PDB file of C-alpha atoms in Angstrom:
ATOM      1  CA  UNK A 729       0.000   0.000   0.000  1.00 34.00           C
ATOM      2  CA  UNK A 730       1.421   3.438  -0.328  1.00 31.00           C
ATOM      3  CA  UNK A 731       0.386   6.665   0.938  1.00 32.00           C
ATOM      4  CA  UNK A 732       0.609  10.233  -0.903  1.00 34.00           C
ATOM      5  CA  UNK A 733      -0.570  13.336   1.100  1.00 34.00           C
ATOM      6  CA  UNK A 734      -0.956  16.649  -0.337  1.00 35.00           C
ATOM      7  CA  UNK A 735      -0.875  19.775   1.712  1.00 35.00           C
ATOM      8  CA  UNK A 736      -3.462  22.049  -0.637  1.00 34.00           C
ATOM      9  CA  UNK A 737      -4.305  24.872   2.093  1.00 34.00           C
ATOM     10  CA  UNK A 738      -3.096  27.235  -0.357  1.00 33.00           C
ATOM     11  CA  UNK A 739      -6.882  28.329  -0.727  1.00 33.00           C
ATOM     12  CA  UNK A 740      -7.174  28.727   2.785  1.00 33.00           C
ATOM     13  CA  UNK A 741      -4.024  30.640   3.342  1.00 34.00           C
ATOM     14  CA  UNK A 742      -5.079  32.935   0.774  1.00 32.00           C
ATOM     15  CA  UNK A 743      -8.142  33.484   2.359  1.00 29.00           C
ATOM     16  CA  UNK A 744      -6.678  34.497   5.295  1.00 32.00           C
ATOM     17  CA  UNK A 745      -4.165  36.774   3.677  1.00 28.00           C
ATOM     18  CA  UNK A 746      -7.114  38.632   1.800  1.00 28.00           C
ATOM     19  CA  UNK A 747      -8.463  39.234   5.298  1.00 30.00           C
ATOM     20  CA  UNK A 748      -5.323  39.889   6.814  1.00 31.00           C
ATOM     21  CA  UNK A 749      -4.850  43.264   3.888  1.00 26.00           C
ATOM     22  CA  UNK A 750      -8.659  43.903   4.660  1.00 30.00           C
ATOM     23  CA  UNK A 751      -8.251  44.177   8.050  1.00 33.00           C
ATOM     24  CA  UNK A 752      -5.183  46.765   7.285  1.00 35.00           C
ATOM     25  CA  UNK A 753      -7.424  48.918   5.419  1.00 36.00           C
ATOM     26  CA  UNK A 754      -7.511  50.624   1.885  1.00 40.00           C
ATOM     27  CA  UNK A 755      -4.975  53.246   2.311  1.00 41.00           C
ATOM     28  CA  UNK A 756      -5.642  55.779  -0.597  1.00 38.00           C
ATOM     29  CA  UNK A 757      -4.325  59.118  -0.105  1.00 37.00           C
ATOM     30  CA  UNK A 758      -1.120  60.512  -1.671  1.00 39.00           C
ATOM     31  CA  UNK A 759       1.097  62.735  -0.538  1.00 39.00           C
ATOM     32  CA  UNK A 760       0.741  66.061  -2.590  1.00 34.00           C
ATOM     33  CA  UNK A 761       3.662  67.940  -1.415  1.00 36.00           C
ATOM     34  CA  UNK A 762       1.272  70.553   0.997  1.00 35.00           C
ATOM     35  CA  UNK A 763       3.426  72.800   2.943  1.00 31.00           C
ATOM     36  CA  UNK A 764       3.006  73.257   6.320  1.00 34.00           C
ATOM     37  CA  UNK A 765       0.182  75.569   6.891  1.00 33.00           C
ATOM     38  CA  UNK A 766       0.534  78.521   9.638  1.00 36.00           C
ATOM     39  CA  UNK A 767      -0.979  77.688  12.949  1.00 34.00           C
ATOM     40  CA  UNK A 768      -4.177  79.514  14.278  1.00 35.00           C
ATOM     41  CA  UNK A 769      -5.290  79.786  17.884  1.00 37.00           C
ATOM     42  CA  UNK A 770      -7.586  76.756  18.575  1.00 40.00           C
ATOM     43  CA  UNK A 771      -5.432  74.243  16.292  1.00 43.00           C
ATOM     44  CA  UNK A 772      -3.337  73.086  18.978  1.00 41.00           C
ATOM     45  CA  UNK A 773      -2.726  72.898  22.872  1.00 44.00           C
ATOM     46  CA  UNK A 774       0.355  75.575  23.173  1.00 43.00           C
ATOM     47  CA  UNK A 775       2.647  74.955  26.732  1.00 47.00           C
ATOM     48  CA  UNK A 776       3.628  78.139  29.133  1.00 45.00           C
ATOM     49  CA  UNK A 777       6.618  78.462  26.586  1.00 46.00           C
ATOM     50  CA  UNK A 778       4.536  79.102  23.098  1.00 46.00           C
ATOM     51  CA  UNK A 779       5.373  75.481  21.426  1.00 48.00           C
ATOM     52  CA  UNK A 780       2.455  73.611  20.077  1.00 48.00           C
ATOM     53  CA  UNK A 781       2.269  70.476  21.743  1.00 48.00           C
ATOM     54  CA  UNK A 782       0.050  66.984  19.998  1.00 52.00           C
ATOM     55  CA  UNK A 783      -2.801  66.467  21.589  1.00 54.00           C
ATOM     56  CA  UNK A 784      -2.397  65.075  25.410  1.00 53.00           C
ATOM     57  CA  UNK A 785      -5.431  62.102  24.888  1.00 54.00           C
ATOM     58  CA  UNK A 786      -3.391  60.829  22.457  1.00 55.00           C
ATOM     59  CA  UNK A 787      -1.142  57.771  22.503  1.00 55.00           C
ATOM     60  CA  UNK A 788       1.929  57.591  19.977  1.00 54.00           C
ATOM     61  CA  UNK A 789       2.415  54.263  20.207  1.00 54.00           C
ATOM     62  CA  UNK A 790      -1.142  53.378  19.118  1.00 55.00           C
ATOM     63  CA  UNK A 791      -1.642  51.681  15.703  1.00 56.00           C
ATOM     64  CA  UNK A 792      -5.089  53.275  14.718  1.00 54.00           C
ATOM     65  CA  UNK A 793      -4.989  50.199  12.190  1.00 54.00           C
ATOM     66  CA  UNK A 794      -4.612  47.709  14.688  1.00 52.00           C
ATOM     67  CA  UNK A 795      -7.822  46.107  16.279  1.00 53.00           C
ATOM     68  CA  UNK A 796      -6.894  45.210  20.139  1.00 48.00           C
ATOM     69  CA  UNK A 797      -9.480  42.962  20.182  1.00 48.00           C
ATOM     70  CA  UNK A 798      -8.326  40.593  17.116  1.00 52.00           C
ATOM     71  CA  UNK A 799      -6.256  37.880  18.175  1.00 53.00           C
ATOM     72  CA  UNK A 800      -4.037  36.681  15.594  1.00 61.00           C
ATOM     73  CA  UNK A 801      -4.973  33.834  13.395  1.00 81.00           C
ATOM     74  CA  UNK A 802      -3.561  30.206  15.667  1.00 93.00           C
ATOM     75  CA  UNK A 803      -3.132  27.119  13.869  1.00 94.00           C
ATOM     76  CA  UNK A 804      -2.967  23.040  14.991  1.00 94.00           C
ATOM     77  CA  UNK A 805      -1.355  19.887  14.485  1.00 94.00           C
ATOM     78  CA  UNK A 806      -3.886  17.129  12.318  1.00 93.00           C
ATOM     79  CA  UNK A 807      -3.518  14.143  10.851  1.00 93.00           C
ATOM     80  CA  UNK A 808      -6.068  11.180   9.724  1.00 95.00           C
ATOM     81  CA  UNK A 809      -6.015   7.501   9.997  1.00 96.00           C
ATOM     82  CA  UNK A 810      -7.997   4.980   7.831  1.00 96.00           C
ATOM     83  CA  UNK A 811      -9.750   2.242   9.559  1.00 97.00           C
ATOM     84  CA  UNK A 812     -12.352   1.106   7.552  1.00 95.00           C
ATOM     85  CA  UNK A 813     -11.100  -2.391   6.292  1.00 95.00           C
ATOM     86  CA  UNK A 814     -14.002  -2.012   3.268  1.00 93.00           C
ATOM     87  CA  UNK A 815     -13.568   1.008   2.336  1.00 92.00           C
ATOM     88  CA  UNK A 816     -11.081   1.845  -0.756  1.00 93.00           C
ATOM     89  CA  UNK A 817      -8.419   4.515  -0.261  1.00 94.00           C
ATOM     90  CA  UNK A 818     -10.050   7.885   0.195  1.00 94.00           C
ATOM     91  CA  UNK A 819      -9.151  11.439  -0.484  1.00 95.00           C
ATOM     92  CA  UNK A 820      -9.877  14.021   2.721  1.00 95.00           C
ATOM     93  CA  UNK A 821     -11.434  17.509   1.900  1.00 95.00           C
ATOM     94  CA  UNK A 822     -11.352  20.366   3.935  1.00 94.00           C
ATOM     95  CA  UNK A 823     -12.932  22.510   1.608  1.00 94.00           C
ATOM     96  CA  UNK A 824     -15.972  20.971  -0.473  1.00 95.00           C
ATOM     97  CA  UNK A 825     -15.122  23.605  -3.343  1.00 94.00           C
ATOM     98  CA  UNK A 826     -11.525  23.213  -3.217  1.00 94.00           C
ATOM     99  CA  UNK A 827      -9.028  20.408  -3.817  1.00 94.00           C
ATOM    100  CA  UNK A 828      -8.339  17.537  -1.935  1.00 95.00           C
ATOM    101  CA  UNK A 829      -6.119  17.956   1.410  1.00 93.00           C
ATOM    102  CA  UNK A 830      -5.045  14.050   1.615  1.00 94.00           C
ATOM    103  CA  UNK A 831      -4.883  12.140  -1.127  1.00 95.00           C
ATOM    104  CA  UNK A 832      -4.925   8.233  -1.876  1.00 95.00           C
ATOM    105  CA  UNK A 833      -5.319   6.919   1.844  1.00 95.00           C
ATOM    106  CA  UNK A 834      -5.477   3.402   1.928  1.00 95.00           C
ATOM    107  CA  UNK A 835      -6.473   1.116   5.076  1.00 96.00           C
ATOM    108  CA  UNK A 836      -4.754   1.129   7.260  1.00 96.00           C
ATOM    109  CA  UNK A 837      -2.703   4.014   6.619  1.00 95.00           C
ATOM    110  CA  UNK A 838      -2.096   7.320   8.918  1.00 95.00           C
ATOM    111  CA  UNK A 839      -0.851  10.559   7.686  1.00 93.00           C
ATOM    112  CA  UNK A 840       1.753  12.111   9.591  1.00 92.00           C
ATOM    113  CA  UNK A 841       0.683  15.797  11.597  1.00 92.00           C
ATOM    114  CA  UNK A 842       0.038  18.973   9.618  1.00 92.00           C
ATOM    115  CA  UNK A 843      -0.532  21.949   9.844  1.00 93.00           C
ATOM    116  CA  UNK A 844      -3.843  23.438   9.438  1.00 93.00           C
ATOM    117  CA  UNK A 845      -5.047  27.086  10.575  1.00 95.00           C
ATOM    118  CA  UNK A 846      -7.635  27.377  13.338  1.00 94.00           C
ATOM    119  CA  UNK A 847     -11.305  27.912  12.178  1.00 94.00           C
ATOM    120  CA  UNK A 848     -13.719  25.935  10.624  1.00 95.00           C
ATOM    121  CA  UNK A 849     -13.884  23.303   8.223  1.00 94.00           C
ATOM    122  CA  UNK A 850     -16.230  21.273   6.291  1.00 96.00           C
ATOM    123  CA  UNK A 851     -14.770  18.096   6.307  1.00 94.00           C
ATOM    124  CA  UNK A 852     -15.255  15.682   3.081  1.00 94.00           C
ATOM    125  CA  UNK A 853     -14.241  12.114   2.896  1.00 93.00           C
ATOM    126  CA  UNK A 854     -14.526  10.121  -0.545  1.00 94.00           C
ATOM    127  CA  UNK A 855     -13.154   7.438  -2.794  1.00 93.00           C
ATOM    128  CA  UNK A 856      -9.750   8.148  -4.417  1.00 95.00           C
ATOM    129  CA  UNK A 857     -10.489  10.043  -7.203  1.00 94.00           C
ATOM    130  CA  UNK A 858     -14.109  11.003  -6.055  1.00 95.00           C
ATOM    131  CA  UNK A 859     -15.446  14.953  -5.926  1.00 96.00           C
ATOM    132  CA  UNK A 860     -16.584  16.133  -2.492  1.00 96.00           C
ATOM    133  CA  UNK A 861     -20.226  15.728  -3.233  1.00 96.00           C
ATOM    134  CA  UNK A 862     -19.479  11.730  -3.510  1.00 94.00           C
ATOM    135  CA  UNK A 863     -18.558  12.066   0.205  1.00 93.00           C
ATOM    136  CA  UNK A 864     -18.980   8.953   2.201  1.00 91.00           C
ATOM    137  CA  UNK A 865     -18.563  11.472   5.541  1.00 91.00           C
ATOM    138  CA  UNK A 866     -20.106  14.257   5.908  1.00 93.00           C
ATOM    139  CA  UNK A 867     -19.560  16.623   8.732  1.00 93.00           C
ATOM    140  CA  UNK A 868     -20.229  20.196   8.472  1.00 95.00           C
ATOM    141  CA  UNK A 869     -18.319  23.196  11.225  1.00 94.00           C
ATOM    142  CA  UNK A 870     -15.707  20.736  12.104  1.00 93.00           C
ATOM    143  CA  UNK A 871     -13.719  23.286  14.217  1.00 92.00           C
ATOM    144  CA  UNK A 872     -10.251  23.422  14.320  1.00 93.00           C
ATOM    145  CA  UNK A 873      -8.837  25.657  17.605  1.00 92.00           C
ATOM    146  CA  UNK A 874      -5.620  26.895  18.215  1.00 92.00           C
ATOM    147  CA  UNK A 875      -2.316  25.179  19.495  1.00 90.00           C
ATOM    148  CA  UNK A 876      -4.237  21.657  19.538  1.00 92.00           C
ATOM    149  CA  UNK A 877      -3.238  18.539  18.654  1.00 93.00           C
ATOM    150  CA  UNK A 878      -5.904  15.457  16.985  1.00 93.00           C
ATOM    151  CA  UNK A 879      -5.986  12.396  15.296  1.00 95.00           C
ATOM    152  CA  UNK A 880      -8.958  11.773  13.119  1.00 94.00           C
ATOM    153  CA  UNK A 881      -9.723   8.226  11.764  1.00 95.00           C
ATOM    154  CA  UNK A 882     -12.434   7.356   9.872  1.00 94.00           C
ATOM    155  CA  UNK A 883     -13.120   3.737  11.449  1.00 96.00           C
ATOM    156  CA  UNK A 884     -15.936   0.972  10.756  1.00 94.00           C
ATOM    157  CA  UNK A 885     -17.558  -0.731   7.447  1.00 92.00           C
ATOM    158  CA  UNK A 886     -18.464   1.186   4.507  1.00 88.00           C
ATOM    159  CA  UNK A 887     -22.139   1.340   5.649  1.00 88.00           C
ATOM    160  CA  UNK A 888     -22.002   2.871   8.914  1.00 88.00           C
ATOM    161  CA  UNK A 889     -18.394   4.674   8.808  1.00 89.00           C
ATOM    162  CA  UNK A 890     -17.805   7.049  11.287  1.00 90.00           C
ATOM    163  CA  UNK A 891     -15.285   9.733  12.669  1.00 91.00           C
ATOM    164  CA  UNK A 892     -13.335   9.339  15.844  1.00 95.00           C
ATOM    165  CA  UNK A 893     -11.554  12.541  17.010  1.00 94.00           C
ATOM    166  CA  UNK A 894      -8.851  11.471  19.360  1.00 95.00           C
ATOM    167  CA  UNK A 895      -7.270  15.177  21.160  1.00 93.00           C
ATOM    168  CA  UNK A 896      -3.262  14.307  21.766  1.00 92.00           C
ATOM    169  CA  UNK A 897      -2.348  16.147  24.977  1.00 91.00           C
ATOM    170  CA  UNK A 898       1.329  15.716  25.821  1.00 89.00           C
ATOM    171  CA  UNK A 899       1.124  18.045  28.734  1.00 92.00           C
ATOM    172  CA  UNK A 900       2.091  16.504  32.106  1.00 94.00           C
ATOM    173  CA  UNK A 901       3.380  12.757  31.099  1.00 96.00           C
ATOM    174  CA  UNK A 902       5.404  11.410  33.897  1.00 96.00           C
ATOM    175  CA  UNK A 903       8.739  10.655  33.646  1.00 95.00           C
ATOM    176  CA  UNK A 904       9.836   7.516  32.325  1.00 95.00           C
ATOM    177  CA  UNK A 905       6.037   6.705  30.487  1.00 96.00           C
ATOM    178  CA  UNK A 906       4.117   7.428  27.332  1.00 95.00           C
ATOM    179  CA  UNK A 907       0.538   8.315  27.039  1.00 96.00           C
ATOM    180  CA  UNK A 908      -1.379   6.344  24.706  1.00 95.00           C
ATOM    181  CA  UNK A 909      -4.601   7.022  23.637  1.00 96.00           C
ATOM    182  CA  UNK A 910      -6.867   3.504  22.893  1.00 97.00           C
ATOM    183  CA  UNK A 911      -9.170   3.709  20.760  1.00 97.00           C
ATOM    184  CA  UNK A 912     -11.812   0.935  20.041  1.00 97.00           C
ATOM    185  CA  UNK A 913     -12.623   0.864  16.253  1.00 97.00           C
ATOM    186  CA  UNK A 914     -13.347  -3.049  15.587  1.00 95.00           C
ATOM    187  CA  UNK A 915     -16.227  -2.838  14.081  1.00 93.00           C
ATOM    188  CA  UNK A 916     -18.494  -6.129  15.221  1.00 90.00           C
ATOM    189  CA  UNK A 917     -16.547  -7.201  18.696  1.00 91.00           C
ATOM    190  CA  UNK A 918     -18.603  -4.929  20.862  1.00 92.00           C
ATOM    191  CA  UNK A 919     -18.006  -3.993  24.280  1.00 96.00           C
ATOM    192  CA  UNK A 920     -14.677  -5.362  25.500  1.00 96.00           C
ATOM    193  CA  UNK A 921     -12.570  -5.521  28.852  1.00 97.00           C
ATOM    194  CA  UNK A 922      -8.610  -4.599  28.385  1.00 96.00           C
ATOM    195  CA  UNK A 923      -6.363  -6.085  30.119  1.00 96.00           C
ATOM    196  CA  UNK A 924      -2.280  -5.664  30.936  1.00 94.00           C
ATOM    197  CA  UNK A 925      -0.413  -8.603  30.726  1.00 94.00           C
ATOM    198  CA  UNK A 926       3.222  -8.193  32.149  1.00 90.00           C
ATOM    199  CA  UNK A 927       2.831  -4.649  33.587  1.00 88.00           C
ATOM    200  CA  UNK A 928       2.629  -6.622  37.517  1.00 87.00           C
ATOM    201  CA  UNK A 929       2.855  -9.503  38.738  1.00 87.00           C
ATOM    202  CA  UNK A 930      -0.643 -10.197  37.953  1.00 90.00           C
ATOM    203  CA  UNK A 931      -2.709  -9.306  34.677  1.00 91.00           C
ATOM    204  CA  UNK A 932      -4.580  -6.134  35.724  1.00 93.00           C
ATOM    205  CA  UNK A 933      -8.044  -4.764  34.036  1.00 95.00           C
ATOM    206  CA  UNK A 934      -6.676  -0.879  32.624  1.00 94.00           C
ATOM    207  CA  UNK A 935     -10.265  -0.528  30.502  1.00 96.00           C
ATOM    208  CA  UNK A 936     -13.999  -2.161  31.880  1.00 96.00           C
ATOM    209  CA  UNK A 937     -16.864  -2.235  29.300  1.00 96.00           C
ATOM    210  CA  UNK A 938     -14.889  -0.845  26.372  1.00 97.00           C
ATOM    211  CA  UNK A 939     -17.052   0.337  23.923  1.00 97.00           C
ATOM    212  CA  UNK A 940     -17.029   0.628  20.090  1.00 97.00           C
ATOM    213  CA  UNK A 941     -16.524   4.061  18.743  1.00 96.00           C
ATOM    214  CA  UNK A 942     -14.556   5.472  22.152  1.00 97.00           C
ATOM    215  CA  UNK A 943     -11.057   5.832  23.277  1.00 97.00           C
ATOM    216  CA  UNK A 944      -9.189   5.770  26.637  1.00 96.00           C
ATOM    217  CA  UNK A 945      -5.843   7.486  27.230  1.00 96.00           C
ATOM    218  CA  UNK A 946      -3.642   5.272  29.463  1.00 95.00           C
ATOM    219  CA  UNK A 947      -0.272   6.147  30.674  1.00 95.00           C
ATOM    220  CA  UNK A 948       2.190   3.296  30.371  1.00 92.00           C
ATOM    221  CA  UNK A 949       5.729   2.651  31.045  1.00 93.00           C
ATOM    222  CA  UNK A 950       7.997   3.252  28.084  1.00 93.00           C
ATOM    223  CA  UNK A 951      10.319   0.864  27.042  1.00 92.00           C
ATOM    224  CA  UNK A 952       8.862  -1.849  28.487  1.00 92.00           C
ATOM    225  CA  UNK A 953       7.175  -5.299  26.409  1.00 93.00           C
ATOM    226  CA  UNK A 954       4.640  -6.274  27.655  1.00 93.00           C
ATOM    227  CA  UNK A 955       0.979  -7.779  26.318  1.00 95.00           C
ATOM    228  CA  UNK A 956      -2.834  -6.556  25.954  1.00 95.00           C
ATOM    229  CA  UNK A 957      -5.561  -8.922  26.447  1.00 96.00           C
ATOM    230  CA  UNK A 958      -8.937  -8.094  25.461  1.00 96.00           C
ATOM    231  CA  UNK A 959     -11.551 -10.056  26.700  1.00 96.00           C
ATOM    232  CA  UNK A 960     -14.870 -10.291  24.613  1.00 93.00           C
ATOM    233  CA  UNK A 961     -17.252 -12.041  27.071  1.00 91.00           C
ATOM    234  CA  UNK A 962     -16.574 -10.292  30.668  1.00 89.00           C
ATOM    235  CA  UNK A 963     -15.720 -13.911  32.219  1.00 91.00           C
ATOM    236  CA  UNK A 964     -11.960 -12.360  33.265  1.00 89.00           C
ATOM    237  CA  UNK A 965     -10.208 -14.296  30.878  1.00 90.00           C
ATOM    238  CA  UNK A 966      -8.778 -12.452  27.504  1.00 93.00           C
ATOM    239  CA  UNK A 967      -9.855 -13.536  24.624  1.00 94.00           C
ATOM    240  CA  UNK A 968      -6.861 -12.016  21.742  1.00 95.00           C
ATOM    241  CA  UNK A 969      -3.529 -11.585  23.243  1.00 96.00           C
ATOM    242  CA  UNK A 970      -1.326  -8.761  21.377  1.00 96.00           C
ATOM    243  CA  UNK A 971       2.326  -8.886  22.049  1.00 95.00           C
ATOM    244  CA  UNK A 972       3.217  -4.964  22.825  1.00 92.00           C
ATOM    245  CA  UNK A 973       6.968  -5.007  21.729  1.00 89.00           C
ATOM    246  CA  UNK A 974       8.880  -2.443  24.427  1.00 88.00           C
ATOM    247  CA  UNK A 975      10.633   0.040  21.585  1.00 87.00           C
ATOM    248  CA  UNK A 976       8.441   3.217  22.468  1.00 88.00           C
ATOM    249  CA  UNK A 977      10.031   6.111  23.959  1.00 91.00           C
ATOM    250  CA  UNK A 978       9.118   8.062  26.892  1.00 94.00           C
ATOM    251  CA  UNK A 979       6.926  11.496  26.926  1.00 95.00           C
ATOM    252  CA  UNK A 980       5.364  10.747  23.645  1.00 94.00           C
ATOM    253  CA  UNK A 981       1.491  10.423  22.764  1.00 94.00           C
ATOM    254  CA  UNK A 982       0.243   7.094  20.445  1.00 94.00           C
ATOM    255  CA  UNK A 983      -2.991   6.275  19.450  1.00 95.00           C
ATOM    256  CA  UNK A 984      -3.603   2.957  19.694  1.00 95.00           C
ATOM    257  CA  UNK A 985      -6.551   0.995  17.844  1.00 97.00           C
ATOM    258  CA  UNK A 986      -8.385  -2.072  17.895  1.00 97.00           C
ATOM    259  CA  UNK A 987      -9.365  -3.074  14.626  1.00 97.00           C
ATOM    260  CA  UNK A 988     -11.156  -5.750  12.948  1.00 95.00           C
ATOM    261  CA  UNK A 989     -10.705  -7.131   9.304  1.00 95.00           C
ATOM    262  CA  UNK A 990     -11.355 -10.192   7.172  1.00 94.00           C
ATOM    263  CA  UNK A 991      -8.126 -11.803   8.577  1.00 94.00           C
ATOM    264  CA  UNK A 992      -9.452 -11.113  12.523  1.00 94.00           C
ATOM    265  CA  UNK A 993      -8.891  -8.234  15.387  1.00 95.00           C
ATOM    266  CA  UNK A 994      -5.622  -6.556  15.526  1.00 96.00           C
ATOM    267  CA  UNK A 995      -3.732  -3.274  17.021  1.00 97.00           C
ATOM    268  CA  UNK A 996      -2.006  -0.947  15.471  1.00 96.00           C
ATOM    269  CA  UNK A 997       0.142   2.107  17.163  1.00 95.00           C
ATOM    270  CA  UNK A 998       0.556   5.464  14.829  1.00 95.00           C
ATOM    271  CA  UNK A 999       3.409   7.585  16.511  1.00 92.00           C
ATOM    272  CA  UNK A1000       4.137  11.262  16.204  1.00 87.00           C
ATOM    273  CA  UNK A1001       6.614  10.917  13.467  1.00 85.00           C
ATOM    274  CA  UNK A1002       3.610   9.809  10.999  1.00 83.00           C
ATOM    275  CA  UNK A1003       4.798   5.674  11.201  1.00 89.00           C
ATOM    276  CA  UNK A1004       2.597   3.201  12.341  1.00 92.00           C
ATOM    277  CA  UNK A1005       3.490   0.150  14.527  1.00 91.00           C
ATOM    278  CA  UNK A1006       1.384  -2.885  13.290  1.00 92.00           C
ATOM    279  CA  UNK A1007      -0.837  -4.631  12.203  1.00 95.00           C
ATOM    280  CA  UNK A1008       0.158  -6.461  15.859  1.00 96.00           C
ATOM    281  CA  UNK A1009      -1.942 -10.119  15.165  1.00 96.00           C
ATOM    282  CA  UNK A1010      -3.133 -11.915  18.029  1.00 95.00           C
ATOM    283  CA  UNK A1011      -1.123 -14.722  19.386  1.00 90.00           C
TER     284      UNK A1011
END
């Protein structure tokens, strides 16, 4: 399978410069070469001494272009993840009228993070090669803040594909683990139980009554193998096994999926640098 993503904001970042030199104002006056005309009584505030001073309400340093109020445009970190083992590669929209953002994503690619400006988006997802209006999601005012951090997938079969937004906070990861964000996308196990396998002494139970569609973020120890059980039928006993390999630095964020396909349930770990860990097979 391989992957091709196109960063084709340039719409949007023209959009925003338009309305950055709007903002500005139309500046049309020319200078005309006027000398300086003699000064009457009433034109200006004269000190004790006879010299015309500027106007004492009035700040120099003030940019009468500048709006106080207008914060300046942020921007945040996005990328998008294709889990739906039916569905052929897709291209992602962020702009119905404009050209594709992500191109040719195939299951069960990720993208790595971009960049995209805060505001909001109407968010198109269609076969390779598809227009926007052939969208197989929909989802209209998808809004984008500033300094954040999200991984999108697109996760189920064809006929009932959804979205899962998964927001990566790095902020306060202890030292010496990684926070990993679990997300439960296999579409037909249902509710599941995870478990840790090789963590303690003794399996422990990190995730009750897992449900499909949601995500967990668990904080792990990096560096360190170890196992996941899940466990299908709540009787305490996993069902799949998943050998973690312990190669995962510390004070990063992964999300981490559960996924189902025509060869069985599997994980799979995207990391920041945009590489994926996986397919991970049961043992």
């Amino acid at each position: 399978m391989t992957l091709r993503t196109e960063l084709r904001l340039s719409s949007l970042c023209s959009l925003a410069l338009v309305c950055s030199l709007t903002a500005c104002g139309d500046d049309s006056s020319e200078d005309t070469g006027a000398t300086a005309t003699p000064t009457t009584a009433g034109d200006t505030e004269a000190d004790p001494t006879g010299a015309a001073t500027d106007d004492p309400t009035e700040d120099p340093t003030e940019d009468p272009t500048e709006d106080p109020t207008e914060d300046p445009q942020g921007e945040s970190e996005l990328r998008v993840i294709h889990l739906s083992p039916d569905a052929p590669g897709v291209d992602v929209f962020l702009d119905p009228a404009g050209s594709p953002a992500i191109t040719n994503l195939e299951f069960p690619d990720g993208t790595p993070f971009v960049t995209v400006p805060q505001g909001s988006y109407d968010v198109r997802v269609s076969a390779t090669g598809r227009s926007a209006d052939e969208a197989v999601i929909a989802v209209d005012g998808f809004e984008v803040p500033a300094d954040g951090k999200f991984s999108v997938a697109a996760y189920g079969e064809l006929d009932n594909i959804a979205l899962m937004v998964i927001p990566e906070d790095d902020a306060g990861i202890p030292d010496g683990q990684l926070r990993a964000y679990v997300g439960h996308a296999a579409d037909g196990v249902g509710t599941v139980d995870v478990w840790a396998i090789g963590l303690a002494d003794d399996p422990i139970e990190v995730v009750p009554n897992f449900a499909y569609g949601t995500f967990e973020a668990l904080e792990i120890p990096a560096q360190t193998a170890f196992a996941v059980g899940l466990d299908a039928d709540s009787d305490g006993e996993p069902d799949f096994v998943f050998d973690i390999p312990g190669v995962l630095p510390a004070g990063i964020t992964v999300s981490l999926f559960a996924v189902l396909d025509g060869d069985g349930p599997f994980l799979i770990a995207y990391l920041p640098d945009g590489s994926a860990a996986g397919p991970i097979r049961p043992n």
